[in-house]
Short mmCIF file of C-alpha atoms in Angstrom, two decimals:
data_model
loop_
_atom_site.label_atom_id
_atom_site.label_comp_id
_atom_site.label_asym_id
_atom_site.label_seq_id
_atom_site.Cartn_x
_atom_site.Cartn_y
_atom_site.Cartn_z
CA UNK I 1250 -0.04 0.00 0.17
CA UNK I 1251 1.20 3.51 -0.88
CA UNK I 1252 0.65 6.26 1.70
CA UNK I 1253 -0.44 9.85 0.80
CA UNK I 1254 -1.46 9.27 -2.83
CA UNK I 1255 -0.36 7.58 -5.83
CA UNK I 1256 3.32 6.53 -6.25
CA UNK I 1257 5.63 9.32 -8.26
CA UNK I 1258 7.80 8.51 -10.82
CA UNK I 1259 11.32 8.22 -9.97
CA UNK I 1260 13.00 11.57 -9.67
CA UNK I 1261 9.63 13.44 -10.20
CA UNK I 1262 9.63 16.94 -8.89
CA UNK I 1263 5.85 16.08 -7.41
CA UNK I 1264 7.72 14.24 -4.68
CA UNK I 1265 7.83 17.81 -3.01
CA UNK I 1266 5.24 20.01 -3.01
CA UNK I 1267 5.54 23.66 -1.45
CA UNK I 1268 2.17 25.86 -0.95
CA UNK I 1269 2.97 29.37 0.25
CA UNK I 1270 0.49 30.63 2.75
CA UNK I 1271 -2.22 33.01 0.97
CA UNK I 1272 -2.09 35.71 3.68
CA UNK I 1273 0.68 37.25 6.08
CA UNK I 1274 1.43 35.17 8.90
CA UNK I 1275 -0.16 32.18 7.38
CA UNK I 1276 1.94 28.93 7.64
CA UNK I 1277 3.42 27.71 4.53
CA UNK I 1278 2.93 23.75 3.98
CA UNK I 1279 5.67 21.28 2.72
CA UNK I 1280 4.72 18.13 1.54
CA UNK I 1281 7.01 15.24 0.89
CA UNK I 1282 5.79 12.23 -0.59
CA UNK I 1283 8.47 9.69 -1.46
CA UNK I 1284 10.11 6.42 -0.57
CA UNK I 1285 11.14 5.62 2.89
CA UNK I 1286 14.37 5.55 4.51
CA UNK I 1287 15.58 5.71 8.02
CA UNK I 1288 16.62 9.29 9.00
CA UNK I 1289 14.75 10.78 5.99
CA UNK I 1290 12.65 13.04 8.44
CA UNK I 1291 15.92 14.11 10.36
CA UNK I 1292 17.31 15.30 6.83
CA UNK I 1293 14.44 17.21 5.67
CA UNK I 1294 14.10 18.86 9.30
CA UNK I 1295 17.73 20.04 8.87
CA UNK I 1296 17.14 21.66 5.56
CA UNK I 1297 14.19 23.51 6.81
CA UNK I 1298 16.03 24.80 9.75
CA UNK I 1299 19.00 25.63 7.47
CA UNK I 1300 16.71 27.95 5.33
CA UNK I 1301 15.60 29.70 8.37
CA UNK I 1302 12.15 28.14 8.79
CA UNK I 1303 10.33 27.34 12.42
CA UNK I 1304 7.94 24.31 12.09
CA UNK I 1305 4.79 25.04 13.69
CA UNK I 1306 3.34 21.45 13.55
CA UNK I 1307 3.95 18.19 11.40
CA UNK I 1308 2.84 14.88 10.39
CA UNK I 1309 4.82 11.77 9.19
CA UNK I 1310 3.06 8.43 8.05
CA UNK I 1311 5.00 5.43 6.45
CA UNK I 1312 4.10 1.88 5.48
CA UNK I 1313 8.02 0.95 5.54
CA UNK I 1314 8.29 1.48 1.94
CA UNK I 1315 6.86 4.93 1.09
CA UNK I 1316 6.42 8.18 3.68
CA UNK I 1317 4.41 10.99 3.70
CA UNK I 1318 5.42 14.12 5.47
CA UNK I 1319 3.69 17.17 5.88
CA UNK I 1320 5.35 20.27 7.84
CA UNK I 1321 3.66 23.70 8.44
CA UNK I 1322 6.33 26.35 8.58
CA UNK I 1323 6.84 30.25 9.02
CA UNK I 1324 10.15 32.23 8.21
CA UNK I 1325 11.94 32.90 11.32
CA UNK I 1326 14.04 35.99 9.81
CA UNK I 1327 12.61 38.73 7.89
CA UNK I 1328 15.96 39.94 6.66
CA UNK I 1329 17.06 36.62 4.62
CA UNK I 1330 16.06 36.17 1.08
CA UNK I 1331 14.34 32.71 0.68
CA UNK I 1332 14.08 31.08 -2.65
CA UNK I 1333 11.20 28.85 -2.13
CA UNK I 1334 10.55 27.32 -5.58
CA UNK I 1335 13.99 26.55 -6.52
CA UNK I 1336 16.62 26.31 -4.06
CA UNK I 1337 14.56 24.92 -1.03
CA UNK I 1338 12.53 22.28 -3.10
CA UNK I 1339 15.91 21.38 -4.89
CA UNK I 1340 17.57 20.63 -1.48
CA UNK I 1341 14.58 18.84 -0.26
CA UNK I 1342 14.42 16.53 -3.45
CA UNK I 1343 18.17 15.69 -3.02
CA UNK I 1344 17.73 13.71 0.10
CA UNK I 1345 14.49 11.83 -1.46
CA UNK I 1346 15.22 8.39 -2.26
CA UNK I 1347 14.21 8.59 -6.04
CA UNK I 1348 12.81 5.16 -6.25
CA UNK I 1349 12.27 1.98 -4.07
CA UNK I 1350 15.49 0.31 -5.15
CA UNK I 1351 17.18 3.24 -3.47
CA UNK I 1352 18.95 0.86 -0.77
CA UNK I 1353 20.06 -1.60 -3.03
CA UNK I 1354 21.80 0.82 -5.58
CA UNK I 1355 23.28 2.46 -2.57
CA UNK I 1356 24.70 -0.74 -1.48
CA UNK I 1357 26.05 -1.76 -4.87
CA UNK I 1358 27.25 1.70 -5.96
CA UNK I 1359 30.84 3.19 -4.75
CA UNK I 1360 31.20 5.77 -1.71
CA UNK I 1361 30.02 9.05 -2.92
CA UNK I 1362 32.70 11.60 -3.85
CA UNK I 1363 33.36 13.84 -1.02
CA UNK I 1364 31.96 17.63 -1.74
CA UNK I 1365 35.08 19.90 -2.79
CA UNK I 1366 35.85 22.46 0.09
CA UNK I 1367 36.83 25.82 -1.21
CA UNK I 1368 38.78 28.82 0.72
CA UNK I 1369 37.19 31.89 0.64
CA UNK I 1370 39.91 34.83 1.96
CA UNK I 1371 39.72 38.30 2.25
CA UNK I 1372 41.60 41.24 3.75
CA UNK I 1373 39.93 44.42 4.65
CA UNK I 1374 39.26 47.34 7.41
CA UNK I 1375 37.39 45.95 10.52
CA UNK I 1376 33.91 47.50 11.77
CA UNK I 1377 31.17 46.35 14.07
CA UNK I 1378 29.06 43.52 12.65
CA UNK I 1379 31.30 42.56 9.60
CA UNK I 1380 31.75 39.13 10.76
CA UNK I 1381 27.71 38.61 10.68
CA UNK I 1382 27.40 40.57 7.50
CA UNK I 1383 29.66 38.10 5.48
CA UNK I 1384 28.07 35.34 7.01
CA UNK I 1385 24.73 36.53 5.99
CA UNK I 1386 26.31 36.83 2.44
CA UNK I 1387 27.24 32.99 2.47
CA UNK I 1388 24.03 31.81 3.76
CA UNK I 1389 21.90 33.70 1.08
CA UNK I 1390 24.34 32.38 -1.36
CA UNK I 1391 23.38 28.79 0.16
CA UNK I 1392 27.24 28.29 0.96
CA UNK I 1393 27.99 26.15 4.02
CA UNK I 1394 30.86 27.02 6.66
CA UNK I 1395 33.03 24.14 7.35
CA UNK I 1396 35.76 25.86 9.33
CA UNK I 1397 36.86 29.46 9.80
CA UNK I 1398 39.96 31.42 11.10
CA UNK I 1399 39.35 35.01 11.58
CA UNK I 1400 42.29 37.32 12.84
CA UNK I 1401 42.37 41.19 13.67
CA UNK I 1402 45.52 42.86 13.14
CA UNK I 1403 47.04 45.41 15.39
CA UNK I 1404 46.19 48.19 12.71
CA UNK I 1405 42.40 47.21 12.90
CA UNK I 1406 42.16 45.07 9.97
CA UNK I 1407 40.63 41.70 9.45
CA UNK I 1408 42.25 38.49 7.50
CA UNK I 1409 39.30 36.06 7.23
CA UNK I 1410 39.69 32.38 6.11
CA UNK I 1411 36.30 30.77 5.56
CA UNK I 1412 36.24 26.96 4.33
CA UNK I 1413 33.07 26.63 2.49
CA UNK I 1414 31.14 24.11 0.48
CA UNK I 1415 28.36 24.87 -2.22
CA UNK I 1416 24.86 23.61 -1.17
CA UNK I 1417 24.33 23.98 -5.28
CA UNK I 1418 27.57 22.08 -6.07
CA UNK I 1419 28.14 24.91 -8.74
CA UNK I 1420 31.12 26.64 -7.13
CA UNK I 1421 33.53 24.95 -9.57
CA UNK I 1422 32.24 27.07 -12.33
CA UNK I 1423 33.34 30.39 -13.27
CA UNK I 1424 29.70 31.90 -13.21
CA UNK I 1425 29.09 30.82 -9.59
CA UNK I 1426 32.46 31.82 -8.23
CA UNK I 1427 32.16 35.60 -10.01
CA UNK I 1428 28.71 36.01 -8.25
CA UNK I 1429 30.15 35.03 -5.17
CA UNK I 1430 32.89 37.52 -5.13
CA UNK I 1431 30.59 40.22 -6.59
CA UNK I 1432 28.39 39.48 -3.50
CA UNK I 1433 31.37 39.78 -1.09
CA UNK I 1434 32.89 42.94 -2.78
CA UNK I 1435 29.43 44.63 -2.68
CA UNK I 1436 29.16 43.89 1.41
CA UNK I 1437 32.62 44.71 1.95
CA UNK I 1438 32.77 47.95 -0.04
CA UNK I 1439 35.71 50.23 0.01
CA UNK I 1440 37.08 48.86 3.04
CA UNK I 1441 37.84 45.73 0.90
CA UNK I 1442 41.57 45.24 0.22
CA UNK I 1443 41.76 42.03 -1.32
CA UNK I 1444 39.08 39.04 -1.86
CA UNK I 1445 40.20 35.69 -3.25
CA UNK I 1446 38.14 32.18 -3.76
CA UNK I 1447 40.06 29.19 -4.70
CA UNK I 1448 39.76 25.32 -4.14
CA UNK I 1449 41.21 24.57 -0.30
CA UNK I 1450 44.57 22.89 -0.19
CA UNK I 1451 46.27 21.11 2.59
CA UNK I 1452 45.78 24.00 4.78
CA UNK I 1453 42.54 22.81 5.15
CA UNK I 1454 43.42 19.22 6.79
CA UNK I 1455 46.09 21.31 8.84
CA UNK I 1456 43.55 23.81 10.16
CA UNK I 1457 41.32 20.90 11.13
CA UNK I 1458 44.13 19.15 13.23
CA UNK I 1459 45.09 22.18 15.19
CA UNK I 1460 44.18 21.47 19.11
CA UNK I 1461 41.06 23.48 19.99
CA UNK I 1462 40.14 23.18 23.69
CA UNK I 1463 41.78 23.22 27.09
CA UNK I 1464 40.78 20.23 29.14
CA UNK I 1465 39.40 22.66 31.89
CA UNK I 1466 37.20 24.44 29.07
CA UNK I 1467 36.13 20.76 27.45
CA UNK I 1468 35.09 19.40 30.92
CA UNK I 1469 32.62 22.46 31.70
CA UNK I 1470 31.52 22.70 28.05
CA UNK I 1471 30.68 19.15 27.71
CA UNK I 1472 29.18 18.12 31.10
CA UNK I 1473 26.10 16.63 30.76
CA UNK I 1474 23.25 18.24 32.70
CA UNK I 1475 22.10 14.91 34.01
CA UNK I 1476 25.38 15.01 35.89
CA UNK I 1477 24.05 18.10 37.66
CA UNK I 1478 21.41 18.63 40.25
CA UNK I 1479 18.36 20.53 39.40
CA UNK I 1480 19.61 23.71 41.50
CA UNK I 1481 23.07 23.66 39.79
CA UNK I 1482 21.88 23.17 36.37
CA UNK I 1483 19.30 26.14 36.63
CA UNK I 1484 22.10 28.26 38.33
CA UNK I 1485 24.62 27.43 35.35
CA UNK I 1486 21.98 28.30 32.66
CA UNK I 1487 20.73 31.33 34.48
CA UNK I 1488 17.23 30.35 33.70
CA UNK I 1489 14.10 32.02 34.26
CA UNK I 1490 11.69 31.00 36.72
CA UNK I 1491 8.95 30.15 33.77
CA UNK I 1492 11.83 28.27 32.38
CA UNK I 1493 12.50 26.10 35.41
CA UNK I 1494 9.00 25.14 35.62
CA UNK I 1495 8.96 23.99 31.99
CA UNK I 1496 11.92 22.06 32.37
CA UNK I 1497 10.66 20.10 35.41
CA UNK I 1498 7.52 19.63 33.32
CA UNK I 1499 9.62 18.02 30.50
CA UNK I 1500 9.42 14.11 29.95
CA UNK I 1501 10.28 11.12 27.70
CA UNK I 1502 8.27 8.14 28.00
CA UNK I 1503 8.20 4.72 26.39
CA UNK I 1504 4.94 2.47 25.95
CA UNK I 1505 5.03 -0.75 24.49
CA UNK I 1506 1.44 -1.45 25.47
CA UNK I 1507 -0.54 0.29 22.72
CA UNK I 1508 0.73 -1.68 19.44
CA UNK I 1509 1.78 -5.16 18.91
CA UNK I 1510 4.79 -4.29 16.63
CA UNK I 1511 5.60 -0.63 17.46
CA UNK I 1512 6.97 1.43 20.68
CA UNK I 1513 5.40 4.80 21.18
CA UNK I 1514 7.60 7.58 22.02
CA UNK I 1515 5.83 10.26 23.96
CA UNK I 1516 7.75 13.82 24.44
CA UNK I 1517 6.90 16.72 26.26
CA UNK I 1518 9.21 19.54 26.74
CA UNK I 1519 9.75 23.36 26.22
CA UNK I 1520 9.50 24.56 22.76
CA UNK I 1521 12.68 25.93 20.89
CA UNK I 1522 13.67 26.53 17.37
CA UNK I 1523 14.93 23.11 15.67
CA UNK I 1524 13.30 21.12 18.45
CA UNK I 1525 11.98 18.47 15.82
CA UNK I 1526 15.39 18.29 14.10
CA UNK I 1527 17.05 17.70 17.44
CA UNK I 1528 14.75 15.05 18.36
CA UNK I 1529 14.70 13.07 14.81
CA UNK I 1530 18.54 13.35 14.69
CA UNK I 1531 18.84 11.64 18.08
CA UNK I 1532 16.46 8.87 16.77
CA UNK I 1533 18.63 8.65 13.59
CA UNK I 1534 21.67 8.11 15.49
CA UNK I 1535 20.17 5.34 17.57
CA UNK I 1536 18.99 3.81 14.39
CA UNK I 1537 15.17 4.09 15.11
CA UNK I 1538 12.75 4.14 12.32
CA UNK I 1539 9.72 6.39 12.70
CA UNK I 1540 6.43 4.77 11.24
CA UNK I 1541 3.76 7.22 12.44
CA UNK I 1542 4.21 10.50 14.28
CA UNK I 1543 2.73 14.04 15.00
CA UNK I 1544 4.46 17.06 15.94
CA UNK I 1545 1.69 19.36 18.09
CA UNK I 1546 1.46 22.84 17.94
CA UNK I 1547 2.96 24.84 20.90
CA UNK I 1548 0.82 25.26 23.98
CA UNK I 1549 1.56 27.61 26.54
CA UNK I 1550 5.62 27.35 25.74
CA UNK I 1551 5.24 23.52 25.46
CA UNK I 1552 5.62 21.07 22.68
CA UNK I 1553 4.11 17.75 22.81
CA UNK I 1554 5.55 14.77 20.12
CA UNK I 1555 4.46 11.56 19.47
CA UNK I 1556 6.29 8.61 17.71
CA UNK I 1557 5.49 5.00 16.78
CA UNK I 1558 8.83 3.76 16.19
CA UNK I 1559 10.80 0.47 15.35
CA UNK I 1560 14.37 -0.56 15.61
CA UNK I 1561 15.86 -2.94 13.00
CA UNK I 1562 14.11 -6.06 11.91
CA UNK I 1563 10.75 -4.16 12.52
CA UNK I 1564 10.99 -4.70 16.25
CA UNK I 1565 9.87 -2.74 19.25
CA UNK I 1566 12.46 -1.30 21.66
CA UNK I 1567 12.25 -4.10 24.45
CA UNK I 1568 15.80 -3.72 25.91
CA UNK I 1569 15.68 -1.66 29.12
CA UNK I 1570 19.11 -0.49 28.66
CA UNK I 1571 18.39 0.77 25.19
CA UNK I 1572 15.14 2.49 26.60
CA UNK I 1573 17.14 4.33 29.29
CA UNK I 1574 19.97 5.35 27.28
CA UNK I 1575 17.60 6.61 24.35
CA UNK I 1576 15.43 8.50 26.82
CA UNK I 1577 18.56 10.28 28.39
CA UNK I 1578 19.78 11.53 25.27
CA UNK I 1579 16.50 12.64 23.95
CA UNK I 1580 15.82 14.63 27.28
CA UNK I 1581 19.50 16.06 27.08
CA UNK I 1582 19.15 17.17 23.22
CA UNK I 1583 15.56 18.63 24.43
CA UNK I 1584 17.08 20.75 27.13
CA UNK I 1585 20.59 21.56 25.85
CA UNK I 1586 20.96 21.01 21.82
CA UNK I 1587 23.70 23.58 22.01
CA UNK I 1588 26.25 24.44 25.00
CA UNK I 1589 26.78 28.12 25.47
CA UNK I 1590 30.01 29.34 27.88
CA UNK I 1591 31.73 32.34 28.20
CA UNK I 1592 35.24 32.10 29.75
CA UNK I 1593 38.72 33.14 30.00
CA UNK I 1594 41.32 32.73 27.20
CA UNK I 1595 44.62 34.01 28.97
CA UNK I 1596 43.77 37.47 29.60
CA UNK I 1597 40.87 37.65 26.99
CA UNK I 1598 37.06 36.83 27.01
CA UNK I 1599 36.04 34.04 24.71
CA UNK I 1600 32.38 32.75 23.83
CA UNK I 1601 32.36 29.22 23.26
CA UNK I 1602 29.51 27.43 21.63
CA UNK I 1603 29.14 23.62 20.94
CA UNK I 1604 26.63 21.38 19.22
CA UNK I 1605 26.81 17.64 18.82
CA UNK I 1606 27.47 16.58 15.37
CA UNK I 1607 25.35 13.70 13.46
CA UNK I 1608 26.82 10.41 13.04
CA UNK I 1609 26.79 11.03 9.55
CA UNK I 1610 29.07 13.93 10.12
CA UNK I 1611 26.83 16.70 9.51
CA UNK I 1612 26.87 19.48 12.14
CA UNK I 1613 23.93 21.85 13.07
CA UNK I 1614 22.80 24.73 10.63
CA UNK I 1615 22.96 28.40 11.10
CA UNK I 1616 24.79 28.36 14.59
CA UNK I 1617 27.56 30.74 13.16
CA UNK I 1618 25.03 32.97 11.71
CA UNK I 1619 23.01 33.13 14.87
CA UNK I 1620 26.00 33.81 17.13
CA UNK I 1621 27.52 36.52 15.20
CA UNK I 1622 24.13 38.42 14.69
CA UNK I 1623 23.78 38.36 18.66
CA UNK I 1624 26.88 39.75 18.82
CA UNK I 1625 26.29 42.27 15.88
CA UNK I 1626 22.94 43.53 17.88
CA UNK I 1627 24.93 43.73 21.48
CA UNK I 1628 27.89 45.84 19.63
CA UNK I 1629 30.48 43.66 20.62
CA UNK I 1630 33.25 43.21 18.11
CA UNK I 1631 35.13 39.70 17.59
CA UNK I 1632 38.79 39.84 17.70
CA UNK I 1633 39.38 36.26 16.28
CA UNK I 1634 37.06 33.38 15.55
CA UNK I 1635 37.27 29.74 14.48
CA UNK I 1636 35.41 26.38 14.21
CA UNK I 1637 36.67 23.04 15.10
CA UNK I 1638 35.42 19.57 15.59
CA UNK I 1639 36.02 18.00 19.05
CA UNK I 1640 35.55 14.46 20.32
CA UNK I 1641 33.97 14.10 23.74
CA UNK I 1642 32.14 11.61 25.64
CA UNK I 1643 32.16 8.99 22.60
CA UNK I 1644 30.51 12.02 20.41
CA UNK I 1645 31.81 14.18 17.95
CA UNK I 1646 31.05 18.10 18.78
CA UNK I 1647 31.38 21.27 16.43
CA UNK I 1648 32.96 23.91 18.53
CA UNK I 1649 32.61 27.77 17.81
CA UNK I 1650 35.08 29.94 19.32
CA UNK I 1651 34.92 33.75 19.50
CA UNK I 1652 37.50 35.95 21.19
CA UNK I 1653 35.69 39.10 22.23
CA UNK I 1654 36.90 42.48 21.88
CA UNK I 1655 37.38 44.15 25.30
CA UNK I 1656 36.66 47.63 23.57
CA UNK I 1657 32.94 47.49 24.00
CA UNK I 1658 30.22 48.95 26.11
CA UNK I 1659 30.20 45.79 28.46
CA UNK I 1660 32.43 45.15 31.40
CA UNK I 1661 33.36 41.46 29.96
CA UNK I 1662 35.12 40.32 33.55
CA UNK I 1663 31.90 40.81 35.35
CA UNK I 1664 30.19 37.46 35.85
CA UNK I 1665 26.75 38.80 35.89
CA UNK I 1666 27.57 40.49 32.29
CA UNK I 1667 28.89 37.26 31.05
CA UNK I 1668 25.60 35.75 32.14
CA UNK I 1669 23.49 38.14 30.27
CA UNK I 1670 25.69 37.76 27.13
CA UNK I 1671 25.29 34.16 27.26
CA UNK I 1672 21.52 34.43 27.59
CA UNK I 1673 21.39 36.96 24.73
CA UNK I 1674 23.22 34.34 22.55
CA UNK I 1675 20.98 31.73 23.59
CA UNK I 1676 17.90 33.55 22.45
CA UNK I 1677 19.46 34.17 19.28
CA UNK I 1678 20.31 30.47 18.68
CA UNK I 1679 16.54 29.65 19.25
CA UNK I 1680 16.34 29.03 22.87
CA UNK I 1681 13.52 27.79 24.47
CA UNK I 1682 10.72 29.88 23.52
CA UNK I 1683 9.29 31.62 26.58
CA UNK I 1684 5.56 32.16 27.34
CA UNK I 1685 4.02 35.40 27.61
CA UNK I 1686 5.52 38.36 29.60
CA UNK I 1687 9.04 37.32 28.19
CA UNK I 1688 11.47 39.57 26.08
CA UNK I 1689 14.25 38.45 23.51
CA UNK I 1690 16.64 40.27 25.86
CA UNK I 1691 17.09 39.79 29.56
CA UNK I 1692 16.55 41.59 32.64
CA UNK I 1693 18.62 44.54 33.88
CA UNK I 1694 22.47 44.05 33.19
CA UNK I 1695 22.21 44.42 29.62
CA UNK I 1696 20.91 47.01 27.30
CA UNK I 1697 21.18 48.31 23.73
CA UNK I 1698 23.39 51.28 23.83
CA UNK I 1699 22.69 54.31 21.59
CA UNK I 1700 26.13 53.65 19.86
CA UNK I 1701 24.67 50.08 18.79
CA UNK I 1702 21.69 51.79 17.15
CA UNK I 1703 19.04 50.24 19.25
CA UNK I 1704 17.86 46.72 18.21
CA UNK I 1705 19.30 45.78 14.89
CA UNK I 1706 16.64 45.76 12.47
CA UNK I 1707 17.61 42.43 11.15
CA UNK I 1708 17.31 40.84 14.76
CA UNK I 1709 14.24 38.84 15.11
CA UNK I 1710 12.69 37.80 18.23
CA UNK I 1711 12.21 34.10 18.73
CA UNK I 1712 8.88 32.88 17.65
CA UNK I 1713 6.24 33.26 20.36
CA UNK I 1714 8.67 35.87 22.32
CA UNK I 1715 7.24 39.21 22.92
CA UNK I 1716 9.59 42.24 22.77
CA UNK I 1717 8.00 44.93 24.98
CA UNK I 1718 10.73 47.47 25.05
CA UNK I 1719 13.52 48.65 23.00
CA UNK I 1720 14.46 51.34 25.24
CA UNK I 1721 17.74 52.86 25.75
CA UNK I 1722 19.48 52.04 29.05
CA UNK I 1723 22.05 54.73 29.20
CA UNK I 1724 23.37 55.55 32.67
CA UNK I 1725 21.86 52.62 34.41
CA UNK I 1726 23.84 50.20 31.98
CA UNK I 1727 27.06 52.31 32.77
CA UNK I 1728 26.89 51.85 36.57
CA UNK I 1729 26.26 48.21 35.77
CA UNK I 1730 29.22 47.51 33.71
CA UNK I 1731 31.80 49.88 35.08
CA UNK I 1732 34.45 48.83 37.68
CA UNK I 1733 37.48 46.98 37.95
CA UNK I 1734 37.73 43.34 36.75
CA UNK I 1735 37.79 40.47 39.23
CA UNK I 1736 40.36 37.82 38.41
CA UNK I 1737 38.26 35.47 40.34
CA UNK I 1738 35.02 35.75 38.42
CA UNK I 1739 33.53 32.31 37.32
CA UNK I 1740 32.95 31.60 33.87
CA UNK I 1741 29.20 32.05 32.42
CA UNK I 1742 27.81 28.58 31.49
CA UNK I 1743 24.49 27.89 29.72
CA UNK I 1744 23.16 25.33 27.52
CA UNK I 1745 20.19 25.35 25.32
#
């Protein structure tokens, strides 16, 4: 039996249908109707997240051969150019098996050729927000950042090395390269001294092998929240009272009584952007296959997710140890899909963000974009930045490091200021979407100074949050952030 309509011809573009909302604010509907495979839902949700879309609700049905997926989505960023008909649909089609013999062909065919990595390097005058502006151009061109090295010189110039891949697989063509360079020179303007794009050489492998984290920072960054008491975890994340209540109500349950052949997973947790992706990538890494599922609309800041699943050989999840490990991992990913800390790096202040990498080797999309946007809004310049892969706890992590410029409005040595900056970054990354009465920003320590231009027009509040004020903090902010640094200030720590 084929679910969700008649079988499509192999390679048919009808496998993905996008129906745009008829009115402003109305969700757009993405329908995927194609042969099934384990992890397909995860790959689709990753693309949706990568295109800056927020999933309001979703349904998936499969008979083990064919699947039917429907997602209701809304744009999260008003500032990004979204090319629905071509780029989004093309990317979704690229992960859909073209025919029922997909698995057999994959087993018989040789390993796919790795995607070519290119080096984009430019040298220009520095300015606040430059790193995010460059990242936005890369995002709109559908160029994915694999690794970064950003360095600021004493004379206020920057040398940026971006190792990138092309989602459209066209960067080997002169037309695509020229388009990319034109866009970059346009955003850099007269400050551009040089800009070059070429195929990456041995420097990429060398760059990947450079040690990244000290043992102390790694221990703090990758400490699982299950190892902390509730009080320690809440304090480490500087959670609001509403969020602490939501966290206490989060749960993952396993039920084998409702179906003779499937296990029911019931998940209840606080909402955040990318939640469905985080759940599905965990199931994919555990090799769990979804037969039927619903991603229900948000209710009072919470999400309910129901999934009828099977493991290999179409069996239930009966092993108590596997049930326990799956539930613990799901709960950790629901509460902390990303880790955020602000710590010391010698005499300097460093922002560190980490997210787990899928077993397939794919990292979480848009992390670099969201972090640089948050820093731009705060008016904090980045002295240097880099992206590395790091292995901890039998898992691979993608680690983003930002050395913050001390010449900014805030006293970066203060623990309270660090906590507030970490909160701003977490919100920008799509942290748990607060219920009514919450704001994108935080309470009393940070504000947007007049020199930062207020809240930047490109900064969007998370879906469901309410920005109640864009007032200038002025003198109260100066009182909160001025004063001598304390060398014994603890690092600010948070996990999304």
